[in-house]
XYZ file of C-alpha atoms in Angstrom:
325
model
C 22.442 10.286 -12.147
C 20.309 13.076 -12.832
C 17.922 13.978 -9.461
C 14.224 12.806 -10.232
C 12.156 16.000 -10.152
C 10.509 16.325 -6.375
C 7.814 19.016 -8.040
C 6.508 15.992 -10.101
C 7.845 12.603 -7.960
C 7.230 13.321 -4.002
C 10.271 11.436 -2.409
C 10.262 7.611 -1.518
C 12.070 6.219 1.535
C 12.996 3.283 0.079
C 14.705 -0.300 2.134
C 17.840 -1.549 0.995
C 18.721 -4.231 -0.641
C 17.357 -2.902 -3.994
C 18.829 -6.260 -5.678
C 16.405 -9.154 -5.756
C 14.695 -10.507 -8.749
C 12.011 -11.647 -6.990
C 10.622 -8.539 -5.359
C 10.267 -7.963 -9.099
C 8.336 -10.997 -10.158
C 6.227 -10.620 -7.409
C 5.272 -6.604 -8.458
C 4.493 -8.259 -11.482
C 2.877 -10.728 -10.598
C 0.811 -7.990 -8.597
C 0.151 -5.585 -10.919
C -1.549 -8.617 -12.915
C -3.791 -9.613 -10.344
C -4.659 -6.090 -9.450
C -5.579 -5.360 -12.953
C -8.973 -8.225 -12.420
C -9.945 -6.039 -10.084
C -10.711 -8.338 -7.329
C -8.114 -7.303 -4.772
C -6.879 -4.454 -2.748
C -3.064 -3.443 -3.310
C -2.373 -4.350 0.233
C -3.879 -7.727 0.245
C -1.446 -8.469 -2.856
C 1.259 -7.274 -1.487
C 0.883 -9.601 1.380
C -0.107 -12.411 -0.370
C 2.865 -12.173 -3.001
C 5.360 -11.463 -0.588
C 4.236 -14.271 2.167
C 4.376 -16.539 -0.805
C 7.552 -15.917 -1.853
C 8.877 -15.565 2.085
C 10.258 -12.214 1.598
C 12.095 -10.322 4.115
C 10.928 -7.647 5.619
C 13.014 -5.181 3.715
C 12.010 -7.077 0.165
C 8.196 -6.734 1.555
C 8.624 -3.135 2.093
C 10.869 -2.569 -1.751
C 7.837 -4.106 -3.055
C 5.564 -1.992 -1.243
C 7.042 0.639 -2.832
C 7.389 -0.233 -6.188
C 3.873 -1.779 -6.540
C 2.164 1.613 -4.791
C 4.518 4.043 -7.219
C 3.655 2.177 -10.124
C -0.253 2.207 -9.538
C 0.603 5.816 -8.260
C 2.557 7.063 -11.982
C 0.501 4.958 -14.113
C -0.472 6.944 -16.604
C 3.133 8.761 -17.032
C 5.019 5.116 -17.191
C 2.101 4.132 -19.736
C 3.886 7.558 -21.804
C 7.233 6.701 -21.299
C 6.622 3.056 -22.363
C 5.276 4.902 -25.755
C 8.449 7.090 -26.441
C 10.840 4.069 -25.553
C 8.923 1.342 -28.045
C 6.747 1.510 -30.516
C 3.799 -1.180 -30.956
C 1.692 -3.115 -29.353
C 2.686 -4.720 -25.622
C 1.031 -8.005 -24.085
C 0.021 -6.782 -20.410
C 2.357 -9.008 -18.959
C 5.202 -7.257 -20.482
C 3.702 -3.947 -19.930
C 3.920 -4.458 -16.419
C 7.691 -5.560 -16.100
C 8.537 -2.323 -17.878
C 6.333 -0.591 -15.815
C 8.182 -1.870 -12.909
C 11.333 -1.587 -14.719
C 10.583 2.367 -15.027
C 9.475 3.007 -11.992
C 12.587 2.197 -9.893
C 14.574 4.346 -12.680
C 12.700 7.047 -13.205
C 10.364 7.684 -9.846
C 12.277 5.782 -7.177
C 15.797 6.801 -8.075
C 17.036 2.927 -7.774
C 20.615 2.131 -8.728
C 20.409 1.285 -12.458
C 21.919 -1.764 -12.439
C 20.006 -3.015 -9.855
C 16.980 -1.521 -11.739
C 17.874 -3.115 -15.245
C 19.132 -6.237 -14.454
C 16.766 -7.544 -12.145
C 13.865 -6.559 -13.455
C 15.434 -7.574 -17.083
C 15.357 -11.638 -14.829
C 11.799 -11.118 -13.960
C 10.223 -11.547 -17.184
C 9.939 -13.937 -19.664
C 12.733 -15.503 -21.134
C 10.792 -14.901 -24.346
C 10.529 -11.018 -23.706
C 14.202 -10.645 -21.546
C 16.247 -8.964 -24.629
C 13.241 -6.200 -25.322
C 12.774 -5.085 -21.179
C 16.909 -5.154 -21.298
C 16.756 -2.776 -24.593
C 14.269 -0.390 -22.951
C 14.869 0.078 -19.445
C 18.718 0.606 -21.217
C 17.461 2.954 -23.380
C 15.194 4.709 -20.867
C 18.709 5.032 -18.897
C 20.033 6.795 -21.247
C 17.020 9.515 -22.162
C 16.444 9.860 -18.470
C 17.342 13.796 -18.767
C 14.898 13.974 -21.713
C 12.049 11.580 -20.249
C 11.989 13.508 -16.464
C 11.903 16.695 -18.457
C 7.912 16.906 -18.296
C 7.236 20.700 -18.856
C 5.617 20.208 -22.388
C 2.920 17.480 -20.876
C -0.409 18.258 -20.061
C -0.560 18.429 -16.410
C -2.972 15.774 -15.641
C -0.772 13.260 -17.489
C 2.837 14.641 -15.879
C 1.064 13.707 -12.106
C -0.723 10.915 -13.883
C -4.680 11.777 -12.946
C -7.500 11.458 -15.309
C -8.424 14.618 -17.281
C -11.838 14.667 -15.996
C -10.446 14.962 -12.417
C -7.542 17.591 -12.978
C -10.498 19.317 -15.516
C -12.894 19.137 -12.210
C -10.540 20.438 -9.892
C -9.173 23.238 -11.794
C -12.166 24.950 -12.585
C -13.038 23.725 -8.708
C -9.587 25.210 -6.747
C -7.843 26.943 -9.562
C -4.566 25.723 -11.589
C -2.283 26.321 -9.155
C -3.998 25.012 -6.166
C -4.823 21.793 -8.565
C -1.170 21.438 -9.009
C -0.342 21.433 -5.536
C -3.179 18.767 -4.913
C -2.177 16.526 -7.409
C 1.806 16.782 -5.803
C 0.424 16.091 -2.661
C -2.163 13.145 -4.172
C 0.956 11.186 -5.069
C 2.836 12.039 -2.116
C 3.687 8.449 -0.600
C 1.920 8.439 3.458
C 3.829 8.507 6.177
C 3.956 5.091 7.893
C 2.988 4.396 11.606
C 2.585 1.112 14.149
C 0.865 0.520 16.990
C 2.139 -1.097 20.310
C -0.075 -4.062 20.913
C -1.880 -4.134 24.330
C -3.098 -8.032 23.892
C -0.001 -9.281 23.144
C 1.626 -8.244 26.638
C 4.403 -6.173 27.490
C 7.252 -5.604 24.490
C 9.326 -3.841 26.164
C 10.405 -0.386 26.180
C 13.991 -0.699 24.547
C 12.198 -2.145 21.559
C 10.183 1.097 20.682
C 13.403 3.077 21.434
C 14.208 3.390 17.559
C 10.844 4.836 16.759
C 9.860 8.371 17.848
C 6.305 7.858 19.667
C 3.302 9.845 17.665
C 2.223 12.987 19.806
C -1.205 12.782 21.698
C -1.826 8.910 20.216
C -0.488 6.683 22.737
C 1.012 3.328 21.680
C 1.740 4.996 18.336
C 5.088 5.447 16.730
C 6.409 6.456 13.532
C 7.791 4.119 11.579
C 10.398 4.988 8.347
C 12.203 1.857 6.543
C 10.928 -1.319 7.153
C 9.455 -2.297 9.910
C 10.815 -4.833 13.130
C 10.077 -8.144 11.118
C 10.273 -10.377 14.679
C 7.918 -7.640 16.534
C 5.026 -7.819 13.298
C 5.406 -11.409 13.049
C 4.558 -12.084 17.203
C 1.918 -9.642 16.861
C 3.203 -7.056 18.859
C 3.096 -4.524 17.170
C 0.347 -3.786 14.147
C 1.058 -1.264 10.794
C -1.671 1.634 11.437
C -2.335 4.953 10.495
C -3.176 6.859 13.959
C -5.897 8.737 12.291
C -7.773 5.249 12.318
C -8.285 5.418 16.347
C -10.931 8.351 16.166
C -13.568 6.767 15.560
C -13.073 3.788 17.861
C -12.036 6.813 20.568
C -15.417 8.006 19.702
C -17.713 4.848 19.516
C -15.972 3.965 23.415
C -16.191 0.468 23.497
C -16.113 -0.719 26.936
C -15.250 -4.744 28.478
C -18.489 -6.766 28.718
C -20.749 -5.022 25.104
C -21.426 -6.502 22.245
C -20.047 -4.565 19.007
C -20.521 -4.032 15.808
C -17.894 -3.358 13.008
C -20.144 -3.413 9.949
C -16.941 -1.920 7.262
C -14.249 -4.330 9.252
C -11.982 -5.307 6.535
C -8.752 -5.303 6.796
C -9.210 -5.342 10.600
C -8.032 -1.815 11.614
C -10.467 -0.793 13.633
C -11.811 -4.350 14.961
C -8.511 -4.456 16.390
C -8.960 -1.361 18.326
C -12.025 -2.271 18.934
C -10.902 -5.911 20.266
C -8.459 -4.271 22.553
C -10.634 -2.006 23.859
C -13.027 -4.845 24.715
C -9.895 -7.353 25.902
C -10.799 -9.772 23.310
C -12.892 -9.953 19.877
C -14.986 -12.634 21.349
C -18.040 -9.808 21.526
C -17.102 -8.878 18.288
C -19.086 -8.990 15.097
C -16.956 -8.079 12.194
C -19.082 -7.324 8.621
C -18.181 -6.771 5.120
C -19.207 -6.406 1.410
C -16.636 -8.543 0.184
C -16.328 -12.216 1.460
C -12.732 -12.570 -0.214
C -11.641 -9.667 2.492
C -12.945 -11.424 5.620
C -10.291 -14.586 5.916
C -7.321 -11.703 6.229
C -9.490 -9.806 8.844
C -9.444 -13.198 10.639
C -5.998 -13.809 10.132
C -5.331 -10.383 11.489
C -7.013 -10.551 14.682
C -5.247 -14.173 15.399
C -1.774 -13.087 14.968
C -2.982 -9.907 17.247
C -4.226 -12.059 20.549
C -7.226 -10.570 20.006
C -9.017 -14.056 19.890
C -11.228 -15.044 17.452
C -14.575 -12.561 16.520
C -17.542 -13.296 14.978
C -17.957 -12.705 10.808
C -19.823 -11.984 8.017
C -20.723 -10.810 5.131
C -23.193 -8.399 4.748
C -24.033 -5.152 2.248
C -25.362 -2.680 4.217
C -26.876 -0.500 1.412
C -29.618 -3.278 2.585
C -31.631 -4.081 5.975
C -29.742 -6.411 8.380
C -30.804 -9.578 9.233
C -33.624 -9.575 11.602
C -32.038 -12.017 14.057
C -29.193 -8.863 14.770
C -31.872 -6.244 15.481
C -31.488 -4.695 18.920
C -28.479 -7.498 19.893
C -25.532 -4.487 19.893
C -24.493 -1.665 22.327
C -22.394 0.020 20.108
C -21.936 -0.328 16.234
């Protein structure tokens, strides 16, 4: 198999096993949801994966096939053109999207590519995904050879933004950015200090982050009995700053007003000992159940919500009732 060009597809560490249909319906069954515009990427991914009781290593392979296919839009969108003319329900769109994606960016065996995705979709639509994500097989040396595209659509940005950026940084510089745009993050827990002692042989596996204690780097997918008992929680250590500088101390009454997911609030809960001084605000009510959930499965108790805009005055009744916000 032809390597996928790391100039124009940063590399993806990617879980094994990379055969299961259902990691497929549910990135299509994702990218359709995510298309209404109502949710965040991460709150499908753990919806459709809890849903369909995926392992740990199926949550993470659709993880990574949901985020590269949001990621490479635009150049799967262009691929889809070259491999079939006409018009595509969105439904179908999508499996092929997901269908190119694990050939093409993510480098996943083709079989396992083809033939599972291929089960994923319709019955109705199953010999057209099989004829394409064959064909793109075959023209893979051809369709990874991007040199004639316009750069914006080869790292799949809008025009407006490459346009905005060259004439801001230069071409070359632009380039670079746009590389390092798609580049997937590095991935990172935390060590739980609500949840009680782990113990130490259970970090051993994961080098700990320098200067952030109770972070460690994570790569593959993560300890599926740790995350479930709420020992340990998926966070970038970048997220601790401002919670390092806002130095919540035991006994004050806080205020998250941008809580959602529950990041912070979590920091800011252990900080405390609990959440139960904890008032937790955002925009969007549909975001604050998960933030509760969150906090649960952490021992951090149960804080206070709400939902609030805060392009507008608080509520009078929450004037002068915080020591830190």
């Amino acid at each position: 198999m032809p390597p996928v060009d790391k100039s124009v597809h940063p590399p993806y560490s990617l879980p094994m096993p990379a055969k299961n249909f259902h990691v497929r319906q549910a990135a299509v069954s994702a990218l359709r949801a995510w298309a209404k515009g109502h949710d965040y990427a991460e709150t499908l991914i753990d919806r459709h994966a809890d849903r369909r009781m995926l392992s740990s290593q199926d949550r993470g392979l659709l993880q990574a096939i949901l985020f590269a296919t949001l990621r490479h839009r635009r150049l799967l969108d262009h691929w889809i053109g070259i491999l079939r003319e006409g018009k595509l329900d969105p439904e179908t769109r999508d499996v092929l999207r997901v269908g190119l994606v694990q050939i093409l960016i993510l480098g996943i065996p083709d079989h396992a590519a083809v033939n599972e995705t291929v089960e994923a979709g319709k019955a109705s639509v199953r010999a057209l995904v099989n004829a394409v994500l064959r064909r793109a097989v075959l023209s893979r040396t051809r369709l990874l050879d991007l040199g004639e595209l316009p750069a914006a659509l080869a790292h799949s940005h809008p025009d407006w933004l490459y346009n905005r950026w060259r004439q801001e940084f230069g071409k070359a510089d632009t380039l670079s950015l746009m590389v390092w745009d798609n580049t997937p993050a590095e991935n990172y827990f935390r060590i739980n200090p609500l949840a009680g002692a782990a113990g130490a042989d259970d970090f051993s596996a994961f080098p700990a982050v320098k200067d952030a204690p109770g972070f460690h780097h994570l790569e593959g997918p993560p300890p599926g009995a740790l995350l479930s008992a709420g020992k340990i929680y998926i966070q970038d250590p970048a997220t601790r700053h401002a919670v390092d500088l806002l130095a919540p101390q035991p006994g004050e009454r806080v205020l998250d007003a941008c809580a959602a997911p529950g990041g912070k609030a979590f920091l800011i809960a252990a900080a405390l000992g609990s959440a139960d001084n904890l008032l937790c605000t955002d925009s969007n009510e549909k975001r604050l159940p998960r933030l509760k959930e969150n906090l649960e499965r952490l021992h951090a108790g149960q804080a206070e919500t709400a939902v609030h805009d805060w392009t507008k005055p608080a509520p009078e009744e929450w004037h002068g009732t915080f020591d830190a916000i």
